[in-house]
GROMACS .gro file of C-alpha atoms in nm:
model
   99
    1MET     CA    1  -0.959  -1.661  -2.639
    2PHE     CA    2  -1.120  -1.709  -2.284
    3SER     CA    3  -0.828  -1.555  -2.152
    4LEU     CA    4  -0.838  -1.251  -2.339
    5LEU     CA    5  -1.202  -1.214  -2.254
    6THR     CA    6  -1.143  -1.238  -1.875
    7ASP     CA    7  -0.879  -0.966  -1.926
    8PHE     CA    8  -1.110  -0.749  -2.054
    9VAL     CA    9  -1.369  -0.776  -1.806
   10ILE     CA   10  -1.091  -0.764  -1.526
   11GLY     CA   11  -0.956  -0.446  -1.675
   12ILE     CA   12  -1.296  -0.288  -1.669
   13PHE     CA   13  -1.367  -0.395  -1.314
   14GLU     CA   14  -1.032  -0.245  -1.209
   15ILE     CA   15  -1.114   0.104  -1.404
   16VAL     CA   16  -1.463   0.120  -1.245
   17LEU     CA   17  -1.279   0.035  -0.903
   18ASP     CA   18  -1.031   0.292  -0.923
   19VAL     CA   19  -1.321   0.561  -0.994
   20VAL     CA   20  -1.479   0.472  -0.720
   21LEU     CA   21  -1.194   0.459  -0.455
   22PHE     CA   22  -1.106   0.793  -0.619
   23ARG     CA   23  -1.456   0.969  -0.585
   24ARG     CA   24  -1.425   0.814  -0.204
   25GLN     CA   25  -1.119   0.991  -0.169
   26ARG     CA   26  -1.233   1.330  -0.313
   27ARG     CA   27  -1.548   1.309  -0.112
   28LYS     CA   28  -1.349   1.247   0.218
   29ARG     CA   29  -1.127   1.547   0.146
   30GLY     CA   30  -1.428   1.797   0.127
   31TYR     CA   31  -1.428   1.808  -0.254
   32SER     CA   32  -1.749   1.834  -0.433
   33ASP     CA   33  -1.859   1.556  -0.629
   34ARG     CA   34  -1.813   1.587  -1.025
   35ALA     CA   35  -1.982   1.371  -1.275
   36PHE     CA   36  -1.852   0.996  -1.300
   37SER     CA   37  -1.756   1.047  -1.677
   38GLU     CA   38  -1.512   1.302  -1.536
   39ASP     CA   39  -1.338   1.108  -1.321
   40ALA     CA   40  -1.318   0.819  -1.520
   41ASN     CA   41  -1.165   1.062  -1.795
   42GLU     CA   42  -0.895   1.159  -1.526
   43ILE     CA   43  -0.832   0.822  -1.388
   44ALA     CA   44  -0.790   0.678  -1.745
   45ARG     CA   45  -0.567   0.970  -1.846
   46LEU     CA   46  -0.365   0.898  -1.531
   47ASP     CA   47  -0.324   0.549  -1.613
   48LEU     CA   48  -0.270   0.597  -1.975
   49ILE     CA   49  -0.038   0.880  -2.046
   50THR     CA   50   0.101   0.993  -1.711
   51LEU     CA   51   0.206   0.643  -1.560
   52THR     CA   52   0.343   0.583  -1.905
   53TYR     CA   53   0.584   0.877  -1.920
   54ILE     CA   54   0.681   0.813  -1.567
   55GLY     CA   55   0.739   0.445  -1.630
   56LEU     CA   56   0.980   0.575  -1.933
   57ALA     CA   57   1.153   0.831  -1.733
   58SER     CA   58   1.216   0.595  -1.468
   59VAL     CA   59   1.379   0.342  -1.748
   60ALA     CA   60   1.597   0.594  -1.871
   61LEU     CA   61   1.730   0.719  -1.520
   62MET     CA   62   1.794   0.348  -1.466
   63LEU     CA   63   1.984   0.308  -1.803
   64SER     CA   64   2.162   0.619  -1.749
   65LEU     CA   65   2.270   0.543  -1.398
   66SER     CA   66   2.410   0.188  -1.484
   67PHE     CA   67   2.584   0.261  -1.834
   68ILE     CA   68   2.674   0.651  -1.790
   69ALA     CA   69   2.739   0.709  -1.433
   70GLY     CA   70   2.858   0.343  -1.363
   71VAL     CA   71   2.617   0.266  -1.075
   72PRO     CA   72   2.582  -0.097  -0.977
   73VAL     CA   73   2.273  -0.251  -1.183
   74GLY     CA   74   2.073  -0.320  -0.864
   75TRP     CA   75   2.119   0.006  -0.723
   76SER     CA   76   2.052   0.192  -1.034
   77ILE     CA   77   1.691  -0.059  -1.056
   78ALA     CA   78   1.610   0.053  -0.697
   79VAL     CA   79   1.677   0.426  -0.744
   80GLY     CA   80   1.466   0.426  -1.090
   81ILE     CA   81   1.171   0.249  -0.900
   82ALA     CA   82   1.192   0.452  -0.598
   83VAL     CA   83   1.188   0.806  -0.815
   84GLY     CA   84   0.872   0.621  -1.038
   85VAL     CA   85   0.700   0.534  -0.683
   86VAL     CA   86   0.721   0.876  -0.537
   87TRP     CA   87   0.682   1.056  -0.868
   88GLY     CA   88   0.335   0.850  -0.924
   89ILE     CA   89   0.217   0.895  -0.574
   90TRP     CA   90   0.289   1.277  -0.625
   91ARG     CA   91   0.114   1.292  -0.926
   92TYR     CA   92  -0.196   1.107  -0.787
   93MET     CA   93  -0.220   1.290  -0.500
   94GLN     CA   94  -0.228   1.623  -0.702
   95LEU     CA   95  -0.515   1.444  -0.904
   96VAL     CA   96  -0.708   1.388  -0.560
   97ASN     CA   97  -0.653   1.749  -0.423
   98ARG     CA   98  -0.740   1.897  -0.755
   99PRO     CA   99  -1.103   2.084  -0.688
   0.00000   0.00000   0.00000
């Protein structure tokens, strides 16, 4: 029970910290401030929906490289993780640069 409660508190702290850092990045790039709730909604959508799709696509790429293309497992995992990281950073930078 205590573990569940601490995970919940840490999750809330992490979301608030993500939104604060996101707002600071937007401010340094010269974009106008939006409402905190709008930024929180954007970060939550990125965390829940976009990163889930990126993770599923990376796993599908890993499995298809390993089983269909015959690439060694280590290389297929490395390629899948690299594609997921680049795609995730690209989506985050799109979010930061959106006016």
